[in-house]
Coordinates of C-alpha atoms in Angstrom, one line a residue:
X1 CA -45.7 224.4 -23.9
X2 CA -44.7 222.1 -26.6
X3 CA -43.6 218.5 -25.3
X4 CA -40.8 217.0 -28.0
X5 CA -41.5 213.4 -28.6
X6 CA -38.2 210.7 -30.0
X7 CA -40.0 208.1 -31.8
X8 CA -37.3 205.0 -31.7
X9 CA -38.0 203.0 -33.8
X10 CA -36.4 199.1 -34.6
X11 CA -35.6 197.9 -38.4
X12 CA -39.1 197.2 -39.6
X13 CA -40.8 198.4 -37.1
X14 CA -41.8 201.6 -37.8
X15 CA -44.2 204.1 -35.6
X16 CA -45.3 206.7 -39.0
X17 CA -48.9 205.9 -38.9
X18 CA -48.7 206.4 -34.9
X19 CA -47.3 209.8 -35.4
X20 CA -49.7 210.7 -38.1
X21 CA -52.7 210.1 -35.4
X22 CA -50.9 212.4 -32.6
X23 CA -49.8 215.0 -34.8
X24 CA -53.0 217.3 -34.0
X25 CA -52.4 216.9 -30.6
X26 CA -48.8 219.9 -30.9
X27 CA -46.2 217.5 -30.4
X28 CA -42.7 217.7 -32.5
X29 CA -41.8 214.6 -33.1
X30 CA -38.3 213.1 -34.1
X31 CA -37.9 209.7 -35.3
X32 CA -34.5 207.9 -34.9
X33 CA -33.8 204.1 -35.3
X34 CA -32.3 202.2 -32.1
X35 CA -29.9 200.4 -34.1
X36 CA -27.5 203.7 -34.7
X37 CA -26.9 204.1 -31.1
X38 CA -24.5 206.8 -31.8
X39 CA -27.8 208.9 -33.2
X40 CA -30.3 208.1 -30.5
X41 CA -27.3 209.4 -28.1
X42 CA -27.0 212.4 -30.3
X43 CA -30.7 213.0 -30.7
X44 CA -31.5 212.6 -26.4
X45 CA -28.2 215.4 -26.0
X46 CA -30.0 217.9 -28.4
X47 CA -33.3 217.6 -26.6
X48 CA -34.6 220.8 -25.0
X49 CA -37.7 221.4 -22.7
X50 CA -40.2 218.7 -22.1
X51 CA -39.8 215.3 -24.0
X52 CA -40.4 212.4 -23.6
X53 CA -39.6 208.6 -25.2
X54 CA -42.2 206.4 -26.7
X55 CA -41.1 203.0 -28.8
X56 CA -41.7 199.6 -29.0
X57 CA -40.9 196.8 -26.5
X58 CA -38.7 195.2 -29.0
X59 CA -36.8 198.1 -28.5
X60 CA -37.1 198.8 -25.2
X61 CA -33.9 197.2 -24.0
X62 CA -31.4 199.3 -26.3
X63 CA -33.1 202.7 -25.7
X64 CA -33.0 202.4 -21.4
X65 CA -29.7 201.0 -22.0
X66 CA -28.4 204.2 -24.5
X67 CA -30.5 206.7 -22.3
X68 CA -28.6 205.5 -18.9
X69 CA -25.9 206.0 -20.6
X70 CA -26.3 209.5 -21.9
X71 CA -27.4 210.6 -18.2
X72 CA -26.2 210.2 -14.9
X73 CA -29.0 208.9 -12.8
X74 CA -29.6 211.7 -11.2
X75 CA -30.0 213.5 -14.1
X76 CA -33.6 215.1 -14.6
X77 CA -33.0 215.1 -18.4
X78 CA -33.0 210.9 -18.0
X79 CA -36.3 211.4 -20.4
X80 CA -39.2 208.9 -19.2
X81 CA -39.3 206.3 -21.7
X82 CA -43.2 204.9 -22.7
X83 CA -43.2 201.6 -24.6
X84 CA -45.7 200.2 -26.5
X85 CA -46.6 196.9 -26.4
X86 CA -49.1 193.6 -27.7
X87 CA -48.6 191.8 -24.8
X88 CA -50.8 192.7 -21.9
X89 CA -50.2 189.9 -19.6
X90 CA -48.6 190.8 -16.0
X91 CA -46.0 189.2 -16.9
X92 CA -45.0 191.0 -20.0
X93 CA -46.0 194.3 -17.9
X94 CA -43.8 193.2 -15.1
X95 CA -41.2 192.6 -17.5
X96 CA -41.5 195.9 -18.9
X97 CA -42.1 197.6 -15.3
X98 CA -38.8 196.0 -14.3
X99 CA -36.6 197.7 -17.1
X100 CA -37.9 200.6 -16.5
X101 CA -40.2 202.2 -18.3
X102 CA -42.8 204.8 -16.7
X103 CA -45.6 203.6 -19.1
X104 CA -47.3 200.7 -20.9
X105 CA -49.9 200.7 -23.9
X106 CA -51.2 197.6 -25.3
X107 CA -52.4 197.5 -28.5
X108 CA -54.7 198.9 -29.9
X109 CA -53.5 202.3 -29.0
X110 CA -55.4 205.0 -26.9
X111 CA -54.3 208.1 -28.5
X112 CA -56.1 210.4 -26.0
X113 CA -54.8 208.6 -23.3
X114 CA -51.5 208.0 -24.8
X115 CA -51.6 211.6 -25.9
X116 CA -52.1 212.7 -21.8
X117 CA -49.6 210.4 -20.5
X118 CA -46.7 211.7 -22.8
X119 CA -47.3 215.1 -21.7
X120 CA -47.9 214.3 -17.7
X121 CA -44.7 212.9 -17.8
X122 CA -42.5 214.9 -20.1
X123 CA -43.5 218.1 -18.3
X124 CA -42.7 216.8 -14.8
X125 CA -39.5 215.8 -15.9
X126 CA -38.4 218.4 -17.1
X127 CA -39.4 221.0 -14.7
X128 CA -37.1 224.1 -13.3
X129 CA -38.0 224.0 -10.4
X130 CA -38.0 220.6 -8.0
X131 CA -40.2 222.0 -5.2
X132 CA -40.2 224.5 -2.4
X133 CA -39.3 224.1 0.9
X134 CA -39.8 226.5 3.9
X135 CA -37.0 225.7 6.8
X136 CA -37.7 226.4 10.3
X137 CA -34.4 226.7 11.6
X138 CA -33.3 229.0 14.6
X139 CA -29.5 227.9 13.6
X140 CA -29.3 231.0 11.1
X141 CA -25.9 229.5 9.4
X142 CA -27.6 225.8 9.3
X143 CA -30.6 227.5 7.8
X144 CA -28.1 229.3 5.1
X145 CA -26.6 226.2 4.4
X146 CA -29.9 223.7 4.0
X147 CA -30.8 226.8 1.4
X148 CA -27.8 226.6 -0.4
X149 CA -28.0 223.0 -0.6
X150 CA -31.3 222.9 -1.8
X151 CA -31.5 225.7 -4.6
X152 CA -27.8 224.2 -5.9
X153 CA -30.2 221.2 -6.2
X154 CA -33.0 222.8 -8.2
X155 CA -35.3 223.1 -5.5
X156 CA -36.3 226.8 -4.0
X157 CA -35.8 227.1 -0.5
X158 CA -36.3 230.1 2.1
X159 CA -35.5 230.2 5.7
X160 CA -37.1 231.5 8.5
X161 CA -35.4 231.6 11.8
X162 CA -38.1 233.7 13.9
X163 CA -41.2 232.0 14.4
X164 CA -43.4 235.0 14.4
X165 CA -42.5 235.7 11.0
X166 CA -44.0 231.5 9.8
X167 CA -47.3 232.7 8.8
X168 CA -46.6 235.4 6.7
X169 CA -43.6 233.1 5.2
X170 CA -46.3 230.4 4.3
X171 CA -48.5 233.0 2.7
X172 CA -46.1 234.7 0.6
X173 CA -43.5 231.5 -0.2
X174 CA -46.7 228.9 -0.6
X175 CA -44.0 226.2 -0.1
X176 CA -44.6 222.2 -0.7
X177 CA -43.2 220.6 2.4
X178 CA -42.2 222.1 5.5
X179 CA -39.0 221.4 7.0
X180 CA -38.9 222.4 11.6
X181 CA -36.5 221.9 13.8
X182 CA -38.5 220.4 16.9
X183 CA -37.0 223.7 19.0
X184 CA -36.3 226.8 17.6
X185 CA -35.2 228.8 20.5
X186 CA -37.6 229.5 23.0
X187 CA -40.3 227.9 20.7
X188 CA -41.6 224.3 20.0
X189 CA -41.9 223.4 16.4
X190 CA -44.2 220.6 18.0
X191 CA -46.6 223.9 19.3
X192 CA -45.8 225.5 15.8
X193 CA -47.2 222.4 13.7
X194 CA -50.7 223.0 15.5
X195 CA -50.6 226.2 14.7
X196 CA -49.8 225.8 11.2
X197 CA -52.7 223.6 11.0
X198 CA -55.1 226.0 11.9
X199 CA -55.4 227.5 8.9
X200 CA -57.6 225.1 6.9
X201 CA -55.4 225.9 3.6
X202 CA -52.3 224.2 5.3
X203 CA -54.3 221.0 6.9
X204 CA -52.2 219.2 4.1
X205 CA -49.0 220.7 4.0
X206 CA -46.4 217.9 4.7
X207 CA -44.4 219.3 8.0
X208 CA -41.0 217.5 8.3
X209 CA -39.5 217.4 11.9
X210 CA -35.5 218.2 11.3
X211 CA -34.3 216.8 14.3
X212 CA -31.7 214.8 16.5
X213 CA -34.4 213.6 18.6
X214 CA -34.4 209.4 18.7
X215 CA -36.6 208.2 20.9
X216 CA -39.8 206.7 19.5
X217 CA -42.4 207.3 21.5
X218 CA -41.1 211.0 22.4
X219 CA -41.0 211.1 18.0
X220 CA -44.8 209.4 17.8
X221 CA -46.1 212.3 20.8
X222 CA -44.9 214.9 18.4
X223 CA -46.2 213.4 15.0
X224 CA -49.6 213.1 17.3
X225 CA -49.6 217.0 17.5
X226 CA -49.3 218.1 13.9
X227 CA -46.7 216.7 11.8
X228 CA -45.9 214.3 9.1
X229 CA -42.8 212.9 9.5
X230 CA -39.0 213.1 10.9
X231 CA -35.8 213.3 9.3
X232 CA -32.7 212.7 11.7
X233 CA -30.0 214.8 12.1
X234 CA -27.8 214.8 11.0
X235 CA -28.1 214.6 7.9
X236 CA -25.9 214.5 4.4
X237 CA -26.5 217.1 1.5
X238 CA -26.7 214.5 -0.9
X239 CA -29.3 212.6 1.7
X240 CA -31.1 215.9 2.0
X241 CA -31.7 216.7 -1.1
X242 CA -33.0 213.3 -2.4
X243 CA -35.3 213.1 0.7
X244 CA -36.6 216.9 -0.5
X245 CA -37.0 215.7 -3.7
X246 CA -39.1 212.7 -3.0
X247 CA -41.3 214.6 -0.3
X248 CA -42.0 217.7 -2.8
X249 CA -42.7 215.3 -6.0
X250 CA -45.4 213.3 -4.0
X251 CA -46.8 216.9 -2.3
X252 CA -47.3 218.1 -5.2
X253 CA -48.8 214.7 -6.7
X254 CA -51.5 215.0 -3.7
X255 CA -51.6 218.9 -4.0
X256 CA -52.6 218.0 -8.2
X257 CA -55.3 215.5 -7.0
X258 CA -56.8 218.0 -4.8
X259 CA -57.1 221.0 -6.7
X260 CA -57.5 219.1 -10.7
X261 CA -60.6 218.0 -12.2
X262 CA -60.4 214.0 -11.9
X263 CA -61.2 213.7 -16.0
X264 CA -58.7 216.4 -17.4
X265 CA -56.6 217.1 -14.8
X266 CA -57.3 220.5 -15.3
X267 CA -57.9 223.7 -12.7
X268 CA -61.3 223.1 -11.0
X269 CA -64.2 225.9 -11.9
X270 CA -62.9 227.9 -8.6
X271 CA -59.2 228.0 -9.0
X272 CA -59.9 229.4 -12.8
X273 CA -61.9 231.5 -11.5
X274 CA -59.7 232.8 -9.1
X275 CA -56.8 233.2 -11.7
X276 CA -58.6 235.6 -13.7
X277 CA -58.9 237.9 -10.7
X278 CA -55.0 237.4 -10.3
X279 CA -54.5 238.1 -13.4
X280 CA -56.3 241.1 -13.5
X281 CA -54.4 242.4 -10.5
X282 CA -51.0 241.8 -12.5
X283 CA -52.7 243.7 -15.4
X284 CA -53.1 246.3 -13.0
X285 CA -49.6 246.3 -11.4
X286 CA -47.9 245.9 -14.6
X287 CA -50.1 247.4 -17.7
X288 CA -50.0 244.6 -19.5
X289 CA -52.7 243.5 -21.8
X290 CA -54.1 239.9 -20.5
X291 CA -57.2 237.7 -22.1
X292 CA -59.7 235.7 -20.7
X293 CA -61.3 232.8 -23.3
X294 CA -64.2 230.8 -22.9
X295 CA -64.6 227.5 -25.1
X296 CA -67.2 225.1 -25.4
X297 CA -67.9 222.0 -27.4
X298 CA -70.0 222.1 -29.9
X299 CA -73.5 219.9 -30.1
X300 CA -71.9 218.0 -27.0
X301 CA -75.0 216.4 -26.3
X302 CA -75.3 214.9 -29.2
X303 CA -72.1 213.3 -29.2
X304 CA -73.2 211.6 -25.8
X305 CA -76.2 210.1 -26.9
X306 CA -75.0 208.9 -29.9
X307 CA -71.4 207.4 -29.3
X308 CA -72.2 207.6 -25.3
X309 CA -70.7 209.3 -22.3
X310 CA -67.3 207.5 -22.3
X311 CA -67.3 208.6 -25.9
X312 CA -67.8 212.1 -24.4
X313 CA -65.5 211.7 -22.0
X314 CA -62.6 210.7 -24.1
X315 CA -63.8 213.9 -26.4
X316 CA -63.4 216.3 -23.5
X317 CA -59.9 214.6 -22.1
X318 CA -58.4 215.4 -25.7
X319 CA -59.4 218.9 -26.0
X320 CA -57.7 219.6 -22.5
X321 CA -54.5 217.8 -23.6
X322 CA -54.5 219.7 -26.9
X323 CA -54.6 223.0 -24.9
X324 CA -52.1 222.2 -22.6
X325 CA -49.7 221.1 -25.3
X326 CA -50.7 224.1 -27.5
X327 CA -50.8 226.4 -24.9
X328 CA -47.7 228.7 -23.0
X329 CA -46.7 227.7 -19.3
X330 CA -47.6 230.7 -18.0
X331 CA -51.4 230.3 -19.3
X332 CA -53.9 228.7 -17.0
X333 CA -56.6 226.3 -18.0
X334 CA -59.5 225.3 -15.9
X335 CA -62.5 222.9 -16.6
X336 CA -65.4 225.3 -16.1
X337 CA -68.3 223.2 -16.6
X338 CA -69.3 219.9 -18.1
X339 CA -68.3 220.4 -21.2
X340 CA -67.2 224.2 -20.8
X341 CA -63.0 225.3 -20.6
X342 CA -61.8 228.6 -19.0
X343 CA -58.6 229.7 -20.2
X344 CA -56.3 233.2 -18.9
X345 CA -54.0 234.4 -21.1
X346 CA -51.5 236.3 -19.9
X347 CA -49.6 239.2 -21.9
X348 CA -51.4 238.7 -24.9
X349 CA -54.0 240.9 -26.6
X350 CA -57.2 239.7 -28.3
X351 CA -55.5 239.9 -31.7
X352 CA -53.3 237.3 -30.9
X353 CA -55.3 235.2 -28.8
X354 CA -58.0 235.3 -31.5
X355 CA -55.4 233.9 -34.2
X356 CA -53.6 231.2 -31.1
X357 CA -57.8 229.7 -30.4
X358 CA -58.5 229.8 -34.1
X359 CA -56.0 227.7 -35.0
X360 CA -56.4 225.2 -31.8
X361 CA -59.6 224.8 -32.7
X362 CA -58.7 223.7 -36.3
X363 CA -56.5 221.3 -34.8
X364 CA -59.3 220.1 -32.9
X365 CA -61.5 219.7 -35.5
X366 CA -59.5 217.4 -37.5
X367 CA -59.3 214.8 -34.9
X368 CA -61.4 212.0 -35.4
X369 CA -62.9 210.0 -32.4
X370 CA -63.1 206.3 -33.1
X371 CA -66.0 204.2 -32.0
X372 CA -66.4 200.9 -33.2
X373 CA -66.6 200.8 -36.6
X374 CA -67.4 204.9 -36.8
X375 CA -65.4 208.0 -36.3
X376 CA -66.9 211.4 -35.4
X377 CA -65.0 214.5 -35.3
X378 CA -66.0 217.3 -32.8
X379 CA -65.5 221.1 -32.9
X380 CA -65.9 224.0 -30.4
X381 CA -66.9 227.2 -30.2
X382 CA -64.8 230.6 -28.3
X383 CA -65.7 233.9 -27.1
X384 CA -63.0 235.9 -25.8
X385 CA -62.3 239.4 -23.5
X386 CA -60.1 241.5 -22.8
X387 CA -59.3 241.1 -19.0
X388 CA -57.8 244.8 -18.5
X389 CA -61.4 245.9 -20.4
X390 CA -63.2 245.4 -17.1
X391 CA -63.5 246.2 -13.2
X392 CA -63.5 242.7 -11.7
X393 CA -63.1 239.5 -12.8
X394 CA -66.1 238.3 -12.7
X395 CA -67.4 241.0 -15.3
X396 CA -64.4 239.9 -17.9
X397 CA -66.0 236.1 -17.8
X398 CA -69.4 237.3 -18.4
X399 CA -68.1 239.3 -21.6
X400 CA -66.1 236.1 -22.5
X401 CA -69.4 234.4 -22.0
X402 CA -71.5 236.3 -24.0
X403 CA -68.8 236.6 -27.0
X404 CA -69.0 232.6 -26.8
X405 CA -72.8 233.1 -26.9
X406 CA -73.0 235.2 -29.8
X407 CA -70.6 232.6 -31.4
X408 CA -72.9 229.5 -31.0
X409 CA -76.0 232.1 -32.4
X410 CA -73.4 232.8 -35.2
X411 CA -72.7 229.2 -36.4
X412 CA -70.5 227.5 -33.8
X413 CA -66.7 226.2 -34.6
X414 CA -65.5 229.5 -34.7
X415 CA -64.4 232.2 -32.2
X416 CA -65.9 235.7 -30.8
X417 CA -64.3 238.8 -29.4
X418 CA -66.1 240.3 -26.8
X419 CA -67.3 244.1 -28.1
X420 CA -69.6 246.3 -25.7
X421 CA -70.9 247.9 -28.9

């Protein structure tokens, strides 16, 4: 997904050398000065997709004051604004926390950080769908009407209004938060909470008593058995909706922190792994042509002991932001190793995914890393196989595998297509 960047600038203040260093990184950037308000107003209605705001403090004032006006504030295209900055004091970050800005850089700029943050933020913003909610509600025209409320809103919703049918519901609808009634019919939602929970895979799910029941301690004996929380009934759309949203953004948060490498915030080694057996299912049920690609950077250990771990830790956050920028929503990208990257690609055929790795890694390798008075630039190296080619999943990342191995025997910075022959 591409994330669109507006660089505001203010009179002499420009931000071209800025953009010059992030332009490996995919962004498409549009530059517009603060001082032609009717342009920045134009510029923030013609954005699409993910985006995002970066300027200076200077100008930091002017552009929350034309972007609350474009947008109402509930408006999810109210694009979070990053400023940049000299002053690193608290008070100058207090300052800049308090007019609302999501994000602060002090000078010197990190790009790799800065380069992260940007897309973090522009592609929550600006995502579809809000969250998922699963309603427990025996009240069938309640439970219509909590749905109707909720998907209006941007967030997907399914009831369910027989409690024999909640486990399958969780499996199949995978939802964020859980929202029960405290009785549905002859049931206890306080009974159904414990049950929920014993399934390990749902020991975090957020379960959200919907209920008219006020007493405290009767509300603290049924948090005790499985729950999270309680929201009193009853309750307004507009209340439900923003106490949804809030619940869902910070699940998923938590859900993120729990299944994402801590350095790249990428799929950890078993989740990629799992997603190439998924995809290989879909290839199955479909006939589409997927890929699997497996990259590795090149002389790695090298770049450690010369410029140091941190060094190599900033080498292997970039490459993992310049795939997830480069790279469609629908492809997944894990962290396989130390310095190894798993990456499915679905509905696209080794032709293409030769020519869409190929030209990432040129990207890549014009990037130069900055330490102290040096620079270093890195490359990597890919070998790629066809998923559909293969049985299981675990056979199409061994081909990937050796097609990467055959690539580092061939040279390195450069990427190999599986072949059997």
């Amino acid at each position: 997904m591409q994330v669109s960047v507006l660089l505001v600038e203010k009179g002499e203040e420009r931000l071209a050398m800025l953009e010059k260093e992030m332009a490996p990184y995919g962004f498409s950037f549009t530059r517009v000065d603060c001082n032609d308000a009717g342009a920045l107003g134009n510029a923030l209605a013609e954005v699409r997709g993910a985006a995002a705001i970066l300027c200076r403090e200077s100008a930091l004032s002017d552009v929350m004051s034309i972007r609350n006006t474009s947008f109402e504030e509930s408006s999810r295209r109210r694009l979070p604004v990053i400023c940049l900055g000299s002053d690193n004091s608290f008070q100058n970050r207090y300052r800049v926390a308090e007019t609302g800005a999501y994000a602060f850089f002090p000078d010197p700029v990190d790009i790799p950080e800065l380069a992260e943050r940007i897309e973090s933020l522009a592609i929550e913003r600006s995502a579809n769908v809000q969250g998922r909610v699963l309603i427990v509600e025996d009240d069938a025209e309640l439970a219509e009407h909590y749905c109707l409320v909720l998907q209006a809103a941007g967030i997907e919703a399914q009831a369910v209004s027989e409690p024999f049918h909640l486990t399958s519901s969780l499996a199949d609808f995978v939802p964020d938060i859980v929202l029960m009634d405290v009785q549905i019919g002859d049931y206890s939602g306080v009974t159904l909470a414990r049950l929920i929970r014993f399934e390990p895979r749902w020991l975090s799910l957020p379960i959200i008593y919907l209920s008219s029941e006020d007493d405290r301690e009767n509300q603290l004996e049924a948090l005790s058995k499985g729950a999270d929380e309680f929201l009193m009934k009853p309750v307004s759309d507009s209340y439900l909706v923003r106490s949804v949203r809030i619940r869902c953004y910070r699940a998923r948060q938590l859900s993120e922190l729990m299944n994402r490498d801590s350095l790249t915030g990428l799929l950890k080694h078993s989740l990629i792994k799992e997603e190439v057996e998924k995809e290989l299912a879909r290839c199955r049920r479909s006939g589409h042509r997927s890929c699997v690609v497996m990259l590795d950077l090149d002389h790695f250990k090298t770049v450690n002991d010369t410029w140091g771990h941190s060094q190599g830790d900033i080498v292997i956050r970039t490459l993992a932001n310049l795939l997830r920028n480069r790279l469609r929503e629908t492809d997944m990208i894990g962290r396989y190793g130390g310095e190894e990257f798993l990456v499915v690609l679905p509905e696209c055929d080794v032709s293409a995914a030769k020519d869409l790795i190929r030209g990432i890694g040129e990207s890549f390798s014009e990037l130069s890393f900055v330490a102290g008075e040096s620079s270093f630039q890195v490359t990597f190296s890919a070998g790629i196989a066809a998923i559909n080619d293969f049985t299981n999943g675990e056979d199409a990342l061994n081909a990937a595998d050796q097609a990467l191995y055959e690539r580092k025997r061939g040279g390195r910075d450069g990427v190999t297509v599986y072949s059997s022959k």
